[in-house]
Amino acid sequence: MSNYSSQSVKDFAKTVLKGFGCAESEAETVASHLVDANLTGHDSHGIGMLPLYGEQILDGNLVPNQTPLLHEPVGAISVVDARRGFGHRMALEALDHAMKCVPEHKVAILALRDSGHVSRVGTYSEYCAARGYVSLHMVNVVGHAPIVAPFGARESGFSTNPISMAMPVEGQARPLLDIATSTVAFGKVRVASNKGEKVPPGCLVDEQGLETLDPDPMAQSRIGALSAFGAHKGSGLGIFVELLAGALASTDTVATMEHLPHGVINNMFSIIIDPTAFDSREAVERRTMDFYDFIKTRQPAVGTESVLLPGETEQGNRQERSEHGIPVDDETVRQIVEIASRFSLSSEETAPLLIPVKR
């Protein structure tokens, strides 16, 4: 395990993406998104996703430089068909398209369909907050077998189905909630397996539906299932994400979509709200921060340094990793170099781009 400068990790990812066939602008967008996921501490959605993306391109299930189909809005509702383009760029273009409705309706609802992996969903809450909008985003995952066990089941029934939402305060997402409806994202199981570590309690069940701490069967052979967080509560949220992002906003749920080689297809249901429809921006921000500060003044529990609001851990990680580097395990680097070689990029062109940070 080594720590690398964020710029070198971005250069590394961008070179690999251009090797995949991405144009300069798309490689920049995707690499920036992945590295920011690493900076926030969400390594499950960082550059470790590149081997999967390469496999999907080789299988024809992910299309570099795709042009999304932007349907004419119906009232405040916009439907965008990403046509399996890179979700990091497709989602931003879809949000830009949907937000054109906000000046007239004070709200926009987006249905993004058939997208490549959109990665860290909190990115899109931050994107909307930077424009002064409240937003909520739900993403379902189709194209492969489900990996999360519904409450009480030994078999999986849906995927990690994340939810993100944020309030805008002076162009910042504050607070920012970004969670999977499973206890952990699948990528965190992959990272644990790559590092040779166990997963925390409550994350995985084996093929009998019994708790296990061993990530390898799930990470390497998809044996077992992730657990929904909060028992029946997280399971219920995951089911409704599937219904809103899949049954309502798109044309497929995990129950109907064909399974593809290395398939990860996302549909995203987003609600973007102009807070000035309710009151002045300053008044909404003041009330938001009044409550924010109120929570921060609550006395921490014994053994806890301070009470954290959603998004503060990511802020701290950004600061720490920007200064001291992004940790990337050797197995993840090996996997990325290996997939790059299948696109005629030699290890001499990629691996040297990673610059360790001296501590």
mmCIF file of C-alpha atoms in Angstrom:
data_model
loop_
_atom_site.group_PDB
_atom_site.id
_atom_site.type_symbol
_atom_site.label_atom_id
_atom_site.label_comp_id
_atom_site.label_asym_id
_atom_site.label_seq_id
_atom_site.Cartn_x
_atom_site.Cartn_y
_atom_site.Cartn_z
ATOM 1 C CA MET A 1 0.000 0.000 0.000
ATOM 2 C CA SER A 2 1.374 3.395 -0.986
ATOM 3 C CA ASN A 3 0.043 6.943 -0.841
ATOM 4 C CA TYR A 4 0.125 8.828 -4.128
ATOM 5 C CA SER A 5 -0.408 12.505 -4.896
ATOM 6 C CA SER A 6 -3.938 13.250 -6.079
ATOM 7 C CA GLN A 7 -2.629 14.862 -9.271
ATOM 8 C CA SER A 8 -0.578 11.775 -10.137
ATOM 9 C CA VAL A 9 -3.565 9.501 -9.476
ATOM 10 C CA LYS A 10 -5.635 11.691 -11.789
ATOM 11 C CA ASP A 11 -2.925 11.634 -14.488
ATOM 12 C CA PHE A 12 -2.749 7.843 -14.145
ATOM 13 C CA ALA A 13 -6.537 7.450 -14.454
ATOM 14 C CA LYS A 14 -6.781 9.915 -17.309
ATOM 15 C CA THR A 15 -4.073 8.130 -19.305
ATOM 16 C CA VAL A 16 -5.856 4.798 -18.850
ATOM 17 C CA LEU A 17 -9.212 6.318 -19.852
ATOM 18 C CA LYS A 18 -7.728 7.839 -22.989
ATOM 19 C CA GLY A 19 -6.311 4.396 -23.709
ATOM 20 C CA PHE A 20 -9.860 3.070 -23.396
ATOM 21 C CA GLY A 21 -10.826 5.477 -26.213
ATOM 22 C CA CYS A 22 -12.225 8.390 -24.212
ATOM 23 C CA ALA A 23 -11.725 11.833 -25.702
ATOM 24 C CA GLU A 24 -9.676 14.326 -23.697
ATOM 25 C CA SER A 25 -12.727 16.077 -22.191
ATOM 26 C CA GLU A 26 -14.451 12.835 -21.202
ATOM 27 C CA ALA A 27 -11.262 11.407 -19.717
ATOM 28 C CA GLU A 28 -10.874 14.609 -17.697
ATOM 29 C CA THR A 29 -14.454 14.418 -16.377
ATOM 30 C CA VAL A 30 -14.301 10.737 -15.467
ATOM 31 C CA ALA A 31 -10.805 10.902 -13.946
ATOM 32 C CA SER A 32 -11.738 13.968 -11.875
ATOM 33 C CA HIS A 33 -14.837 12.179 -10.568
ATOM 34 C CA LEU A 34 -12.953 9.001 -9.657
ATOM 35 C CA VAL A 35 -10.098 10.805 -7.938
ATOM 36 C CA ASP A 36 -12.546 12.960 -5.970
ATOM 37 C CA ALA A 37 -14.233 9.757 -4.790
ATOM 38 C CA ASN A 38 -10.819 8.582 -3.561
ATOM 39 C CA LEU A 39 -10.184 11.947 -1.900
ATOM 40 C CA THR A 40 -13.469 11.765 0.005
ATOM 41 C CA GLY A 41 -12.545 8.306 1.268
ATOM 42 C CA HIS A 42 -14.906 6.391 -1.024
ATOM 43 C CA ASP A 43 -12.213 4.187 -2.565
ATOM 44 C CA SER A 44 -14.951 1.783 -3.630
ATOM 45 C CA HIS A 45 -15.962 4.356 -6.260
ATOM 46 C CA GLY A 46 -12.499 5.633 -7.125
ATOM 47 C CA ILE A 47 -9.877 4.544 -9.626
ATOM 48 C CA GLY A 48 -10.405 0.923 -8.587
ATOM 49 C CA MET A 49 -13.431 0.994 -10.903
ATOM 50 C CA LEU A 50 -11.211 1.264 -14.001
ATOM 51 C CA PRO A 51 -10.718 -2.507 -14.504
ATOM 52 C CA LEU A 52 -14.495 -2.966 -14.619
ATOM 53 C CA TYR A 53 -14.913 -0.087 -17.059
ATOM 54 C CA GLY A 54 -12.297 -1.590 -19.352
ATOM 55 C CA GLU A 55 -14.025 -4.981 -19.287
ATOM 56 C CA GLN A 56 -17.367 -3.313 -20.078
ATOM 57 C CA ILE A 57 -15.911 -1.484 -23.070
ATOM 58 C CA LEU A 58 -14.426 -4.732 -24.379
ATOM 59 C CA ASP A 59 -17.847 -6.385 -23.949
ATOM 60 C CA GLY A 60 -19.619 -3.494 -25.708
ATOM 61 C CA ASN A 61 -21.646 -2.546 -22.628
ATOM 62 C CA LEU A 62 -19.955 0.834 -22.056
ATOM 63 C CA VAL A 63 -19.537 3.329 -24.890
ATOM 64 C CA PRO A 64 -16.827 6.016 -24.762
ATOM 65 C CA ASN A 65 -17.744 9.481 -26.091
ATOM 66 C CA GLN A 66 -21.442 8.677 -26.290
ATOM 67 C CA THR A 67 -24.003 11.375 -27.075
ATOM 68 C CA PRO A 68 -27.035 11.220 -24.753
ATOM 69 C CA LEU A 69 -30.555 11.453 -26.128
ATOM 70 C CA LEU A 70 -32.166 14.495 -24.485
ATOM 71 C CA HIS A 71 -35.944 14.215 -24.682
ATOM 72 C CA GLU A 72 -38.053 17.365 -24.701
ATOM 73 C CA PRO A 73 -39.233 18.085 -21.145
ATOM 74 C CA VAL A 74 -42.829 17.384 -20.180
ATOM 75 C CA GLY A 75 -43.597 20.126 -17.720
ATOM 76 C CA ALA A 76 -40.785 19.930 -15.171
ATOM 77 C CA ILE A 77 -39.893 16.327 -16.054
ATOM 78 C CA SER A 78 -36.922 15.520 -18.272
ATOM 79 C CA VAL A 79 -35.998 12.073 -19.577
ATOM 80 C CA VAL A 80 -32.451 11.448 -20.794
ATOM 81 C CA ASP A 81 -31.266 8.238 -22.431
ATOM 82 C CA ALA A 82 -27.538 7.888 -21.774
ATOM 83 C CA ARG A 83 -27.228 5.021 -24.265
ATOM 84 C CA ARG A 84 -24.627 3.354 -22.024
ATOM 85 C CA GLY A 85 -22.190 6.233 -22.106
ATOM 86 C CA PHE A 86 -19.847 6.947 -19.204
ATOM 87 C CA GLY A 87 -22.225 7.836 -16.396
ATOM 88 C CA HIS A 88 -19.939 10.455 -14.850
ATOM 89 C CA ARG A 89 -20.387 12.666 -17.921
ATOM 90 C CA MET A 90 -23.875 11.496 -18.889
ATOM 91 C CA ALA A 91 -25.277 12.424 -15.455
ATOM 92 C CA LEU A 92 -23.817 15.939 -15.557
ATOM 93 C CA GLU A 93 -25.168 16.587 -19.045
ATOM 94 C CA ALA A 94 -28.551 15.188 -18.010
ATOM 95 C CA LEU A 95 -28.651 17.426 -14.926
ATOM 96 C CA ASP A 96 -27.770 20.459 -17.036
ATOM 97 C CA HIS A 97 -30.610 19.571 -19.394
ATOM 98 C CA ALA A 98 -33.114 19.067 -16.567
ATOM 99 C CA MET A 99 -32.130 22.241 -14.711
ATOM 100 C CA LYS A 100 -33.232 24.337 -17.685
ATOM 101 C CA CYS A 101 -36.757 23.748 -16.337
ATOM 102 C CA VAL A 102 -36.014 25.251 -12.927
ATOM 103 C CA PRO A 103 -36.444 28.955 -13.775
ATOM 104 C CA GLU A 104 -40.022 28.323 -14.949
ATOM 105 C CA HIS A 105 -41.161 25.592 -12.561
ATOM 106 C CA LYS A 106 -38.838 26.114 -9.559
ATOM 107 C CA VAL A 107 -38.309 22.348 -9.677
ATOM 108 C CA ALA A 108 -36.920 19.803 -12.119
ATOM 109 C CA ILE A 109 -37.332 16.042 -12.113
ATOM 110 C CA LEU A 110 -34.834 13.972 -14.053
ATOM 111 C CA ALA A 111 -35.047 10.401 -15.269
ATOM 112 C CA LEU A 112 -31.612 9.286 -16.477
ATOM 113 C CA ARG A 113 -31.861 5.932 -18.221
ATOM 114 C CA ASP A 114 -29.483 3.237 -19.420
ATOM 115 C CA SER A 115 -26.336 4.917 -18.151
ATOM 116 C CA GLY A 116 -22.913 3.542 -17.494
ATOM 117 C CA HIS A 117 -21.838 3.529 -13.859
ATOM 118 C CA VAL A 118 -22.467 6.993 -12.361
ATOM 119 C CA SER A 119 -20.032 6.243 -9.494
ATOM 120 C CA ARG A 120 -20.225 8.400 -6.336
ATOM 121 C CA VAL A 121 -23.768 9.810 -6.281
ATOM 122 C CA GLY A 122 -22.863 12.568 -3.809
ATOM 123 C CA THR A 123 -21.052 14.267 -6.694
ATOM 124 C CA TYR A 124 -24.426 15.160 -8.215
ATOM 125 C CA SER A 125 -25.786 16.632 -4.979
ATOM 126 C CA GLU A 126 -22.642 18.777 -4.831
ATOM 127 C CA TYR A 127 -23.123 19.757 -8.485
ATOM 128 C CA CYS A 128 -26.672 20.953 -7.822
ATOM 129 C CA ALA A 129 -25.725 22.688 -4.566
ATOM 130 C CA ALA A 130 -23.037 24.650 -6.398
ATOM 131 C CA ARG A 131 -25.895 26.110 -8.470
ATOM 132 C CA GLY A 132 -27.946 26.911 -5.369
ATOM 133 C CA TYR A 133 -30.365 23.988 -5.602
ATOM 134 C CA VAL A 134 -31.595 21.429 -3.100
ATOM 135 C CA SER A 135 -31.457 17.974 -4.668
ATOM 136 C CA LEU A 136 -32.221 14.322 -4.077
ATOM 137 C CA HIS A 137 -30.877 11.482 -6.230
ATOM 138 C CA MET A 138 -31.704 7.773 -6.244
ATOM 139 C CA VAL A 139 -29.881 5.207 -8.381
ATOM 140 C CA ASN A 140 -30.751 1.601 -9.115
ATOM 141 C CA VAL A 141 -28.341 -0.908 -10.606
ATOM 142 C CA VAL A 142 -29.293 -3.344 -13.352
ATOM 143 C CA GLY A 143 -27.362 -5.379 -15.887
ATOM 144 C CA HIS A 144 -26.089 -7.912 -13.377
ATOM 145 C CA ALA A 145 -27.642 -10.188 -10.805
ATOM 146 C CA PRO A 146 -28.795 -8.414 -7.623
ATOM 147 C CA ILE A 147 -26.312 -8.441 -4.761
ATOM 148 C CA VAL A 148 -28.257 -7.258 -1.675
ATOM 149 C CA ALA A 149 -30.463 -9.579 0.343
ATOM 150 C CA PRO A 150 -33.899 -8.151 1.190
ATOM 151 C CA PHE A 151 -34.706 -8.294 4.874
ATOM 152 C CA GLY A 152 -35.288 -11.906 5.900
ATOM 153 C CA ALA A 153 -33.949 -13.421 2.666
ATOM 154 C CA ARG A 154 -30.930 -15.627 2.004
ATOM 155 C CA GLU A 155 -30.953 -14.645 -1.682
ATOM 156 C CA SER A 156 -30.250 -11.214 -3.125
ATOM 157 C CA GLY A 157 -33.148 -9.187 -4.538
ATOM 158 C CA PHE A 158 -31.805 -5.736 -5.452
ATOM 159 C CA SER A 159 -28.479 -3.915 -5.578
ATOM 160 C CA THR A 160 -26.804 -1.257 -3.448
ATOM 161 C CA ASN A 161 -29.321 1.364 -4.667
ATOM 162 C CA PRO A 162 -27.745 4.560 -3.266
ATOM 163 C CA ILE A 163 -29.441 7.768 -2.189
ATOM 164 C CA SER A 164 -27.869 11.216 -2.016
ATOM 165 C CA MET A 165 -29.303 14.573 -0.972
ATOM 166 C CA ALA A 166 -27.953 17.957 0.017
ATOM 167 C CA MET A 167 -28.887 21.455 1.100
ATOM 168 C CA PRO A 168 -27.033 24.355 -0.584
ATOM 169 C CA VAL A 169 -25.306 26.918 1.636
ATOM 170 C CA GLU A 170 -23.224 29.499 -0.196
ATOM 171 C CA GLY A 171 -22.725 27.114 -3.102
ATOM 172 C CA GLN A 172 -21.675 24.197 -0.901
ATOM 173 C CA ALA A 173 -23.522 20.948 -0.157
ATOM 174 C CA ARG A 174 -24.016 21.371 3.580
ATOM 175 C CA PRO A 175 -24.981 18.946 4.862
ATOM 176 C CA LEU A 176 -24.558 16.172 2.275
ATOM 177 C CA LEU A 177 -25.997 12.683 2.681
ATOM 178 C CA ASP A 178 -24.581 10.007 0.370
ATOM 179 C CA ILE A 179 -25.386 6.422 1.325
ATOM 180 C CA ALA A 180 -25.964 3.013 -0.146
ATOM 181 C CA THR A 181 -29.077 1.253 1.106
ATOM 182 C CA SER A 182 -26.848 -1.750 1.725
ATOM 183 C CA THR A 183 -24.648 -1.603 4.804
ATOM 184 C CA VAL A 184 -21.643 -1.108 2.515
ATOM 185 C CA ALA A 185 -21.186 -0.702 -1.223
ATOM 186 C CA PHE A 186 -19.955 -3.735 -3.156
ATOM 187 C CA GLY A 187 -16.774 -1.839 -3.971
ATOM 188 C CA LYS A 188 -15.874 -1.741 -0.274
ATOM 189 C CA VAL A 189 -16.089 -5.540 -0.235
ATOM 190 C CA ARG A 190 -13.818 -5.617 -3.304
ATOM 191 C CA VAL A 191 -11.345 -3.269 -1.605
ATOM 192 C CA ALA A 192 -11.327 -5.416 1.559
ATOM 193 C CA SER A 193 -10.694 -8.534 -0.525
ATOM 194 C CA ASN A 194 -7.835 -6.819 -2.413
ATOM 195 C CA LYS A 195 -6.261 -5.786 0.898
ATOM 196 C CA GLY A 196 -6.729 -9.216 2.473
ATOM 197 C CA GLU A 197 -8.930 -7.741 5.217
ATOM 198 C CA LYS A 198 -12.190 -8.831 6.828
ATOM 199 C CA VAL A 199 -15.359 -6.753 6.488
ATOM 200 C CA PRO A 200 -17.036 -5.287 9.588
ATOM 201 C CA PRO A 201 -19.965 -7.136 11.191
ATOM 202 C CA GLY A 202 -23.356 -6.649 9.577
ATOM 203 C CA CYS A 203 -22.100 -6.205 6.007
ATOM 204 C CA LEU A 204 -22.357 -9.659 4.419
ATOM 205 C CA VAL A 205 -24.334 -12.879 4.589
ATOM 206 C CA ASP A 206 -23.245 -16.229 3.192
ATOM 207 C CA GLU A 207 -25.267 -18.525 0.927
ATOM 208 C CA GLN A 208 -27.315 -19.644 3.953
ATOM 209 C CA GLY A 209 -28.225 -16.080 4.885
ATOM 210 C CA LEU A 210 -25.901 -16.143 7.916
ATOM 211 C CA GLU A 211 -23.520 -13.316 8.734
ATOM 212 C CA THR A 212 -19.928 -13.655 7.496
ATOM 213 C CA LEU A 213 -16.855 -11.412 7.748
ATOM 214 C CA ASP A 214 -15.027 -13.008 4.794
ATOM 215 C CA PRO A 215 -15.230 -10.753 1.685
ATOM 216 C CA ASP A 216 -13.596 -13.195 -0.752
ATOM 217 C CA PRO A 217 -16.592 -15.381 -1.745
ATOM 218 C CA MET A 218 -18.694 -12.302 -2.527
ATOM 219 C CA ALA A 219 -15.902 -10.229 -4.095
ATOM 220 C CA GLN A 220 -14.469 -13.025 -6.227
ATOM 221 C CA SER A 221 -17.400 -15.347 -6.987
ATOM 222 C CA ARG A 222 -20.562 -13.442 -5.972
ATOM 223 C CA ILE A 223 -21.376 -16.117 -3.395
ATOM 224 C CA GLY A 224 -23.602 -14.732 -0.640
ATOM 225 C CA ALA A 225 -25.058 -11.224 -0.524
ATOM 226 C CA LEU A 226 -24.616 -7.784 0.948
ATOM 227 C CA SER A 227 -26.896 -6.883 3.854
ATOM 228 C CA ALA A 228 -29.309 -3.956 3.768
ATOM 229 C CA PHE A 229 -28.557 -1.407 6.467
ATOM 230 C CA GLY A 230 -30.942 -1.092 9.395
ATOM 231 C CA ALA A 231 -32.651 -4.432 8.766
ATOM 232 C CA HIS A 232 -36.167 -3.869 7.363
ATOM 233 C CA LYS A 233 -35.697 -0.073 7.126
ATOM 234 C CA GLY A 234 -32.768 -0.097 4.726
ATOM 235 C CA SER A 235 -34.354 -2.951 2.845
ATOM 236 C CA GLY A 236 -37.535 -0.923 2.389
ATOM 237 C CA LEU A 237 -35.584 2.097 1.140
ATOM 238 C CA GLY A 238 -33.635 -0.074 -1.302
ATOM 239 C CA ILE A 239 -36.887 -1.450 -2.680
ATOM 240 C CA PHE A 240 -38.316 2.037 -3.220
ATOM 241 C CA VAL A 241 -35.128 3.231 -4.919
ATOM 242 C CA GLU A 242 -35.575 0.311 -7.309
ATOM 243 C CA LEU A 243 -39.169 1.339 -7.960
ATOM 244 C CA LEU A 244 -38.533 5.083 -8.407
ATOM 245 C CA ALA A 245 -35.326 4.817 -10.453
ATOM 246 C CA GLY A 246 -36.283 1.640 -12.307
ATOM 247 C CA ALA A 247 -40.038 1.119 -12.549
ATOM 248 C CA LEU A 248 -40.948 4.833 -12.702
ATOM 249 C CA ALA A 249 -38.005 6.683 -14.222
ATOM 250 C CA SER A 250 -36.651 3.949 -16.481
ATOM 251 C CA THR A 251 -37.794 0.849 -18.329
ATOM 252 C CA ASP A 252 -36.111 -1.848 -16.233
ATOM 253 C CA THR A 253 -35.784 -3.045 -12.691
ATOM 254 C CA VAL A 254 -33.365 -5.734 -11.597
ATOM 255 C CA ALA A 255 -36.231 -8.201 -12.038
ATOM 256 C CA THR A 256 -36.489 -7.615 -15.800
ATOM 257 C CA MET A 257 -33.099 -6.438 -17.105
ATOM 258 C CA GLU A 258 -30.957 -9.052 -18.853
ATOM 259 C CA HIS A 259 -27.649 -9.932 -17.204
ATOM 260 C CA LEU A 260 -24.667 -8.698 -19.197
ATOM 261 C CA PRO A 261 -20.994 -9.665 -19.019
ATOM 262 C CA HIS A 262 -19.522 -7.315 -16.378
ATOM 263 C CA GLY A 263 -22.806 -5.407 -16.618
ATOM 264 C CA VAL A 264 -23.404 -2.337 -14.439
ATOM 265 C CA ILE A 265 -26.165 -0.161 -15.848
ATOM 266 C CA ASN A 266 -27.531 2.719 -13.754
ATOM 267 C CA ASN A 267 -30.820 4.583 -13.822
ATOM 268 C CA MET A 268 -31.053 7.772 -11.766
ATOM 269 C CA PHE A 269 -34.162 9.536 -10.461
ATOM 270 C CA SER A 270 -33.401 13.109 -9.378
ATOM 271 C CA ILE A 271 -35.432 15.927 -7.904
ATOM 272 C CA ILE A 272 -33.864 19.403 -8.099
ATOM 273 C CA ILE A 273 -35.535 22.219 -6.160
ATOM 274 C CA ASP A 274 -35.026 25.981 -6.200
ATOM 275 C CA PRO A 275 -35.292 26.989 -2.521
ATOM 276 C CA THR A 276 -36.415 30.505 -3.487
ATOM 277 C CA ALA A 277 -39.836 29.020 -4.260
ATOM 278 C CA PHE A 278 -40.294 28.788 -0.472
ATOM 279 C CA ASP A 279 -38.487 31.843 0.869
ATOM 280 C CA SER A 280 -35.454 33.981 0.145
ATOM 281 C CA ARG A 281 -32.240 32.050 -0.381
ATOM 282 C CA GLU A 282 -30.708 33.822 2.601
ATOM 283 C CA ALA A 283 -33.590 32.822 4.880
ATOM 284 C CA VAL A 284 -33.406 29.144 3.862
ATOM 285 C CA GLU A 285 -29.645 29.110 4.313
ATOM 286 C CA ARG A 286 -29.951 30.772 7.714
ATOM 287 C CA ARG A 287 -32.446 28.178 8.934
ATOM 288 C CA THR A 288 -30.283 25.394 7.528
ATOM 289 C CA MET A 289 -27.219 26.659 9.379
ATOM 290 C CA ASP A 290 -29.205 27.325 12.558
ATOM 291 C CA PHE A 291 -30.102 23.644 12.621
ATOM 292 C CA TYR A 292 -26.606 22.613 11.500
ATOM 293 C CA ASP A 293 -25.070 24.536 14.370
ATOM 294 C CA PHE A 294 -27.680 23.213 16.810
ATOM 295 C CA ILE A 295 -26.684 19.623 15.994
ATOM 296 C CA LYS A 296 -22.994 20.513 16.326
ATOM 297 C CA THR A 297 -23.591 21.795 19.879
ATOM 298 C CA ARG A 298 -25.033 18.465 21.050
ATOM 299 C CA GLN A 299 -22.806 16.810 23.602
ATOM 300 C CA PRO A 300 -20.909 13.869 22.077
ATOM 301 C CA ALA A 301 -21.374 10.389 23.449
ATOM 302 C CA VAL A 302 -18.683 8.899 25.646
ATOM 303 C CA GLY A 303 -15.776 7.847 23.455
ATOM 304 C CA THR A 304 -16.832 10.147 20.591
ATOM 305 C CA GLU A 305 -14.816 13.287 19.851
ATOM 306 C CA SER A 306 -17.589 15.304 18.229
ATOM 307 C CA VAL A 307 -21.005 15.019 16.628
ATOM 308 C CA LEU A 308 -20.642 14.834 12.859
ATOM 309 C CA LEU A 309 -23.228 15.854 10.308
ATOM 310 C CA PRO A 310 -23.544 14.034 6.975
ATOM 311 C CA GLY A 311 -20.688 14.976 4.676
ATOM 312 C CA GLU A 312 -18.234 16.102 7.356
ATOM 313 C CA THR A 313 -16.278 12.853 7.235
ATOM 314 C CA GLU A 314 -15.804 13.339 3.493
ATOM 315 C CA GLN A 315 -14.650 16.933 4.067
ATOM 316 C CA GLY A 316 -12.064 15.736 6.546
ATOM 317 C CA ASN A 317 -10.897 12.990 4.207
ATOM 318 C CA ARG A 318 -10.486 15.486 1.357
ATOM 319 C CA GLN A 319 -8.260 17.653 3.483
ATOM 320 C CA GLU A 320 -6.218 14.740 4.813
ATOM 321 C CA ARG A 321 -5.729 12.991 1.481
ATOM 322 C CA SER A 322 -5.057 16.194 -0.444
ATOM 323 C CA GLU A 323 -2.178 16.830 1.945
ATOM 324 C CA HIS A 324 -0.868 13.313 2.557
ATOM 325 C CA GLY A 325 -1.865 11.477 -0.617
ATOM 326 C CA ILE A 326 -4.406 8.894 -1.714
ATOM 327 C CA PRO A 327 -3.775 5.336 -0.488
ATOM 328 C CA VAL A 328 -3.984 2.770 -3.296
ATOM 329 C CA ASP A 329 -3.196 -0.880 -2.652
ATOM 330 C CA ASP A 330 -0.789 -2.761 -4.921
ATOM 331 C CA GLU A 331 -3.440 -5.210 -6.125
ATOM 332 C CA THR A 332 -5.652 -2.388 -7.385
ATOM 333 C CA VAL A 333 -2.708 -0.853 -9.256
ATOM 334 C CA ARG A 334 -1.876 -4.256 -10.753
ATOM 335 C CA GLN A 335 -5.472 -4.735 -11.929
ATOM 336 C CA ILE A 336 -5.548 -1.307 -13.584
ATOM 337 C CA VAL A 337 -2.193 -1.833 -15.308
ATOM 338 C CA GLU A 338 -3.396 -5.241 -16.510
ATOM 339 C CA ILE A 339 -6.608 -3.918 -18.066
ATOM 340 C CA ALA A 340 -4.675 -1.017 -19.626
ATOM 341 C CA SER A 341 -2.361 -3.538 -21.299
ATOM 342 C CA ARG A 342 -5.370 -5.038 -23.064
ATOM 343 C CA PHE A 343 -5.853 -1.629 -24.693
ATOM 344 C CA SER A 344 -2.185 -1.599 -25.810
ATOM 345 C CA LEU A 345 -0.991 0.622 -22.960
ATOM 346 C CA SER A 346 2.236 -0.688 -21.514
ATOM 347 C CA SER A 347 3.055 -0.587 -17.813
ATOM 348 C CA GLU A 348 5.906 1.780 -18.740
ATOM 349 C CA GLU A 349 3.240 4.263 -19.922
ATOM 350 C CA THR A 350 0.988 3.993 -16.881
ATOM 351 C CA ALA A 351 2.521 2.835 -13.593
ATOM 352 C CA PRO A 352 5.337 5.479 -13.524
ATOM 353 C CA LEU A 353 2.645 8.197 -13.505
ATOM 354 C CA LEU A 354 1.827 7.312 -9.877
ATOM 355 C CA ILE A 355 4.025 9.473 -7.667
ATOM 356 C CA PRO A 356 4.306 8.359 -4.017
ATOM 357 C CA VAL A 357 3.931 10.987 -1.331
ATOM 358 C CA LYS A 358 6.758 11.010 1.173
ATOM 359 C CA ARG A 359 5.497 11.171 4.740
#
